[in-house]
Each structure stands twice: as C-alpha cells, then as structure tokens.
Tab-separated table of C-alpha atoms in Angstrom:
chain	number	residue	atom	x	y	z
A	1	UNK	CA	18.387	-12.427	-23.236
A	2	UNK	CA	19.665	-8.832	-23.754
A	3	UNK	CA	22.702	-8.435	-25.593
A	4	UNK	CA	25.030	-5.823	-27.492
A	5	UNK	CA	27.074	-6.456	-31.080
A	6	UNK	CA	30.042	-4.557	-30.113
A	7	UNK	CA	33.017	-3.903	-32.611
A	8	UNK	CA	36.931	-4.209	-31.921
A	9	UNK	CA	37.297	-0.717	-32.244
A	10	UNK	CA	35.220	0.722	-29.968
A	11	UNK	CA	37.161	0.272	-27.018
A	12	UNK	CA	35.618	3.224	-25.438
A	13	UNK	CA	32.213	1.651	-25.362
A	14	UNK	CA	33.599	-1.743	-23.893
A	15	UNK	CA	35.603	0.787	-20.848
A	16	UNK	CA	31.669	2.540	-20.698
A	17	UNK	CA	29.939	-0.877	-20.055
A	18	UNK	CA	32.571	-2.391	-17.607
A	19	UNK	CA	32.439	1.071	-15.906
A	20	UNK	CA	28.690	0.959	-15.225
A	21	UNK	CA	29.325	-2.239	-13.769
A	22	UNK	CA	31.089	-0.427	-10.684
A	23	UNK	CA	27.606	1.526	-10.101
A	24	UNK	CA	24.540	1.626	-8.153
A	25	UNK	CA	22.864	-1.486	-9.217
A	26	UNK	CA	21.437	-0.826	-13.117
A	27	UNK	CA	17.483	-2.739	-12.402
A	28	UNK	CA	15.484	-3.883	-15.006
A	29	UNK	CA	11.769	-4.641	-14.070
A	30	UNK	CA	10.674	-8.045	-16.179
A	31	UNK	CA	7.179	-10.021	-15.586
A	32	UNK	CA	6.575	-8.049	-12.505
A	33	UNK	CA	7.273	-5.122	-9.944
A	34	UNK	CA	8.922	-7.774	-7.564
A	35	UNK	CA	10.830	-9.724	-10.030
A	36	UNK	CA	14.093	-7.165	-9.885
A	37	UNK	CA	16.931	-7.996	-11.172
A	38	UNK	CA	20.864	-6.081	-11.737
A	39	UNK	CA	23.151	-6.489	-14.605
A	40	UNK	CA	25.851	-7.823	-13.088
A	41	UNK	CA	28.289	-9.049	-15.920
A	42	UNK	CA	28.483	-9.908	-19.772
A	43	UNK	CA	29.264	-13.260	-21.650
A	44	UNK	CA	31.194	-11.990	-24.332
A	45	UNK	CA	31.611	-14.422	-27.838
A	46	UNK	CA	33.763	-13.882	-30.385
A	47	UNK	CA	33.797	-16.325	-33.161
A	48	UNK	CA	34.036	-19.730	-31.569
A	49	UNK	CA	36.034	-17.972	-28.346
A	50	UNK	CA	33.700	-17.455	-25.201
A	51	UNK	CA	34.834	-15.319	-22.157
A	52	UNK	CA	32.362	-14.059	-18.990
A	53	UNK	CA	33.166	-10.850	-16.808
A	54	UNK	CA	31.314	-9.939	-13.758
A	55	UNK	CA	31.454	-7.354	-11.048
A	56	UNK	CA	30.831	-8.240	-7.517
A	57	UNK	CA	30.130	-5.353	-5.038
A	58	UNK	CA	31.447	-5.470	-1.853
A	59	UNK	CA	29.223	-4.804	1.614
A	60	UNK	CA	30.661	-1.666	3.046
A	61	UNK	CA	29.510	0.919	5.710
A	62	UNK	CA	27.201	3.659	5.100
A	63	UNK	CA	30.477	6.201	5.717
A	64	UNK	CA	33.166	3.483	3.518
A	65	UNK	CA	33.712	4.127	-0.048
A	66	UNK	CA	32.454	1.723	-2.277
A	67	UNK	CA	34.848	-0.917	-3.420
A	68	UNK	CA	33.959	-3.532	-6.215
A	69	UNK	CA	35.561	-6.975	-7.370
A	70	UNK	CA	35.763	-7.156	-11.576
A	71	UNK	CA	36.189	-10.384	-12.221
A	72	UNK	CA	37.214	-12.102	-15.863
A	73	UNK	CA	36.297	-15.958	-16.364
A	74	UNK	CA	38.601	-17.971	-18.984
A	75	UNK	CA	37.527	-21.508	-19.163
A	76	UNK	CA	39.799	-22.170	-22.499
A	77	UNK	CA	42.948	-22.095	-21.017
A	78	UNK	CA	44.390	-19.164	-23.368
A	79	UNK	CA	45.517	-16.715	-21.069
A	80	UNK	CA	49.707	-16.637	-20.491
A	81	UNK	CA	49.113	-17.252	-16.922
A	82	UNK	CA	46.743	-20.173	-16.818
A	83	UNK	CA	49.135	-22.619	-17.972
A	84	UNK	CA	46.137	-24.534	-19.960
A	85	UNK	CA	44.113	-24.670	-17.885
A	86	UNK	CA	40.721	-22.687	-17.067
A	87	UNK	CA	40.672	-19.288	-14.654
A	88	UNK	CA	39.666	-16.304	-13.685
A	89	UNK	CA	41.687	-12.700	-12.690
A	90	UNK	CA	40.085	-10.104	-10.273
A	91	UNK	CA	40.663	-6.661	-10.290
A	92	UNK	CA	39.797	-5.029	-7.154
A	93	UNK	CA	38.215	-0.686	-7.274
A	94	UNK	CA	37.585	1.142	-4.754
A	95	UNK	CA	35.280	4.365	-5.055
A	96	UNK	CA	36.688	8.117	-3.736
A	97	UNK	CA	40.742	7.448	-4.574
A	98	UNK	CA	41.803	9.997	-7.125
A	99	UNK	CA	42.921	9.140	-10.836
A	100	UNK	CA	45.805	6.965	-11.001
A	101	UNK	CA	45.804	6.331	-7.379
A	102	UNK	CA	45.970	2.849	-5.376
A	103	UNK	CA	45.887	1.162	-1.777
A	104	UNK	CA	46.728	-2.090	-0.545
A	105	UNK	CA	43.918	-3.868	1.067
A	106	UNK	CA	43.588	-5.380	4.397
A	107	UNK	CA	44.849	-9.122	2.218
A	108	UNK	CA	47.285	-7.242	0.278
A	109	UNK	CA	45.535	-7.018	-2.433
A	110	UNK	CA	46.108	-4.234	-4.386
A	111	UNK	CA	43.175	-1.506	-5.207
A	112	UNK	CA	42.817	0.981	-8.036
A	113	UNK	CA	40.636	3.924	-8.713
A	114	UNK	CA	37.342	2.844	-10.688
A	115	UNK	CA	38.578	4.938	-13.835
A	116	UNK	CA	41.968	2.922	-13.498
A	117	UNK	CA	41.049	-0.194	-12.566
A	118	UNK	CA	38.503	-0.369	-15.176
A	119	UNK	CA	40.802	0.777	-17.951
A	120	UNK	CA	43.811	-1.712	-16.870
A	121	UNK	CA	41.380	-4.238	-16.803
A	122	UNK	CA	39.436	-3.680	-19.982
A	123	UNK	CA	43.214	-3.753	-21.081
A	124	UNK	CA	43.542	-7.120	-20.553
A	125	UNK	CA	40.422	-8.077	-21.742
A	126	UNK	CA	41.083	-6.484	-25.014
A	127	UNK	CA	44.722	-8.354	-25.415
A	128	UNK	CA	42.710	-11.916	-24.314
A	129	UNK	CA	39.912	-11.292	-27.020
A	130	UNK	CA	42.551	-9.816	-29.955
A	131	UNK	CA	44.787	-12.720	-29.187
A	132	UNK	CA	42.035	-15.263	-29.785
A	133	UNK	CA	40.750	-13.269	-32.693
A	134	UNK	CA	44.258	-13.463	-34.356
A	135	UNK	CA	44.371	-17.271	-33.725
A	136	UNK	CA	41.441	-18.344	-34.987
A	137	UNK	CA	41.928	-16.108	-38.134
A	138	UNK	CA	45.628	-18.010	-38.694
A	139	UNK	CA	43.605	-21.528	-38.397
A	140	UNK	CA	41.270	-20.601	-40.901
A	141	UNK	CA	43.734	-19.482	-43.146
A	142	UNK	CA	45.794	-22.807	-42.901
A	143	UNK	CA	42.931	-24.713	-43.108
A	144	UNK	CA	42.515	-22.703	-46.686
A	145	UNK	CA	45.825	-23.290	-47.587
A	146	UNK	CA	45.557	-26.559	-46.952
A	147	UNK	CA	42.366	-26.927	-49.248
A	148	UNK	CA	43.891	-24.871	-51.317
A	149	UNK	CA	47.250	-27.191	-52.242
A	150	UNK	CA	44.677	-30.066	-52.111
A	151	UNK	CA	43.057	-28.684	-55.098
A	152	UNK	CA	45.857	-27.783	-57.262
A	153	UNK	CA	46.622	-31.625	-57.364
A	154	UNK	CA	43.616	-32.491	-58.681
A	155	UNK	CA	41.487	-31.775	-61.831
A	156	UNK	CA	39.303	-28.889	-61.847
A	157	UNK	CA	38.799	-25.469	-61.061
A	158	UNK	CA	41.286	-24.672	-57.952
A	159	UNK	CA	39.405	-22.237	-55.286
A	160	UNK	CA	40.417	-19.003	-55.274
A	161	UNK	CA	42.582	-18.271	-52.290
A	162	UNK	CA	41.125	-15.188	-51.210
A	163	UNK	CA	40.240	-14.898	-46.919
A	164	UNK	CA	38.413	-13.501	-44.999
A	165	UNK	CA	39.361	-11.061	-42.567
A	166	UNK	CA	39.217	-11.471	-38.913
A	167	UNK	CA	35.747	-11.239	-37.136
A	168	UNK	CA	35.244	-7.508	-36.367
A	169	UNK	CA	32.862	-7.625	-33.487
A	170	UNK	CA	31.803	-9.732	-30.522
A	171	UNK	CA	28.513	-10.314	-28.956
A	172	UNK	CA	27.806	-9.075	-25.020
A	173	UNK	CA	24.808	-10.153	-23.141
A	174	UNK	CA	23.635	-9.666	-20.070
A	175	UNK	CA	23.883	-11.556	-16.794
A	176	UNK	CA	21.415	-10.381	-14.496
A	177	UNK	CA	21.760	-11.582	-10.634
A	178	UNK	CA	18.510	-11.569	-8.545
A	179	UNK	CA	18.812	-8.894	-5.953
A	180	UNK	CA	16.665	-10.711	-3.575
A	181	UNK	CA	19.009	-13.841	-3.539
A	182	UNK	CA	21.042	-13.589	-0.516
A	183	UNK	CA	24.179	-16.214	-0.469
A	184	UNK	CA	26.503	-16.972	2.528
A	185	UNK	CA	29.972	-17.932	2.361
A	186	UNK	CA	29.416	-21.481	2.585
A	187	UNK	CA	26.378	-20.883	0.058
A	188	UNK	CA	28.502	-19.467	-3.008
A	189	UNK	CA	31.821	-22.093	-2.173
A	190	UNK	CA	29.606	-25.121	-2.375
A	191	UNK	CA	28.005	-23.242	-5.826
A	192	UNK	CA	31.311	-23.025	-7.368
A	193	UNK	CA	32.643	-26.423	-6.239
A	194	UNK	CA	29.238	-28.386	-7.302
A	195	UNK	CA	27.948	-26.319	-10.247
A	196	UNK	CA	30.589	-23.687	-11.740
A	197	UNK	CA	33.875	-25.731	-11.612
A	198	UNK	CA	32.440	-28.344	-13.194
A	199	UNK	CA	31.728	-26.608	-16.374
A	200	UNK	CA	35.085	-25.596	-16.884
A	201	UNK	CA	37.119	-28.469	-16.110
C-alpha cells in the first residue's frame, strides 16, 4: 500500500491531505482500466499509537452543494471523551458556505465550511496524536529511569541516561474504497456490527 512519512510540524500538509479528502473522488487506476478505486481515508501510526480517518461523501442533487462526513476512528480509548473505551467523532462540511460560516442540518447536526471544518478537525487530530506522542515518550523515559536506578545498584558500568526524543513523524497510508461497491443501509450496519466493531472492542 501507498503511504506518506509525514512530520509533526507540517501541519499544513496534514490540513492539504484531509482537504483533498472533501473532493471529487482522487482515482488511481491499478491492474486494470476497470479496477478504480478513490482514496478515501488514511491509517495514521505513530510509534506504537494507531488512529484511521475517513471521509464519506454524501449523495446530493445535481443543484445541492456538496456536503461530506470526516470521520476520526480511536480504537485505544485515549480521547477525553471516550471514557476508555474505543470511538469515533464526525465532522460534518458542506461545500459553497463562506469562510467561517455554519448551518445546522436537517438532525441538528452542525455543518462547517470545508476550509473550517477541515482545520477544526485536523485540530483535533493533531491534539489526539501529540497527546499520545507525549505519553509514550514519558513511558519510555520511566522505563529508563527505572533501568537506570537498577544499574547503579549493581556492579558495572551504569548506562548512560541520555533519551531519546519523541518520535517526529507518523506514517499515512492510503485507504482506497472501490467505487463500484454500492452498500445499502442495512449493508454497511450489519458491516460494522459483524466485522468493524469487533476489532475494536
């Protein structure tokens, strides 16, 4: 599979890729002409942390705007809101609002610009990934520590206590949906109750 080493300071590249995400399908030709397929997410790794995003594009009318569904998968529990346990957060964008701008959806869900939306939700994203950086960086450094005080109690050379700093990139690769897969309703609940959930629980 395709994927991208991107670095913890290049924000603007990780707002670019979710961005895209909320375009006209990005197709790839592989094996054949018929075999088409869209990116339609990332699994992003950093260290021993995994996360997923995808982007799921709603069916609208030839005269609607176009309105998308970001969508970030935790199945680690880490987030402040999922008390533990594994889930996911949408963001909803719609296409044609100005900067900055918002409506509330027929559900009451609330909508943001694509250049807002994207940015508030890379946002998140960033604080999920940093916070999980910093973490696994503090339980390396106790687990040195420890080694370290282990060491100085017995005979020989003790380790120098020098660390290593914090992972400075992730990975990003591709997840590519078939465009000529067509899924009901009924099709994608029974996918996420039988196959997805699952996994994460």
């Amino acid at each position: 599979d395709d994927f991208q080493v991107v670095f913890y300071n290049e924000a603007a590249k990780v707002i670019s890729m979710v961005q895209s995400l909320c375009s006209r399908p990005n197709r790839k030709r592989r094996r054949s002409e018929d075999d088409i397929e869209e990116i339609c997410g990332y699994l992003i790794v950093s260290g021993d942390y995994t996360i997923s995003i995808s982007c799921l594009k709603h069916d609208t009318k030839e005269d609607e705007n176009d309105a998308y569904s970001l969508i970030l998968c935790d199945s680690h529990g880490t987030p402040v809101w999922s008390k533990g346990k594994a889930s996911f957060l949408v963001m909803n964008v719609l296409g044609g609002l100005e900067k900055g701008k918002s409506v509330h959806l027929p559900n009451q869900a609330l909508a943001y610009d694509i250049e807002t939306g994207c940015e508030y939700f890379c946002q998140i994203l960033f604080v999920i990934l940093e916070d999980n950086r910093k973490e696994s960086w503090n339980i390396l450094q106790q687990a040195m520590d420890r080694n370290v005080a282990i060491n100085k109690n017995c005979r020989g050379k003790v380790p120098s206590d020098s660390r290593p700093p914090p992972v400075p990139y992730m990975t990003w690769t591709e997840v590519h949906r078939n465009t000529n897969i067509k899924l009901s309703p009924d099709d994608m609940k029974s996918k996420i109750d039988n196959e997805w959930l699952p996994l994460c629980l």
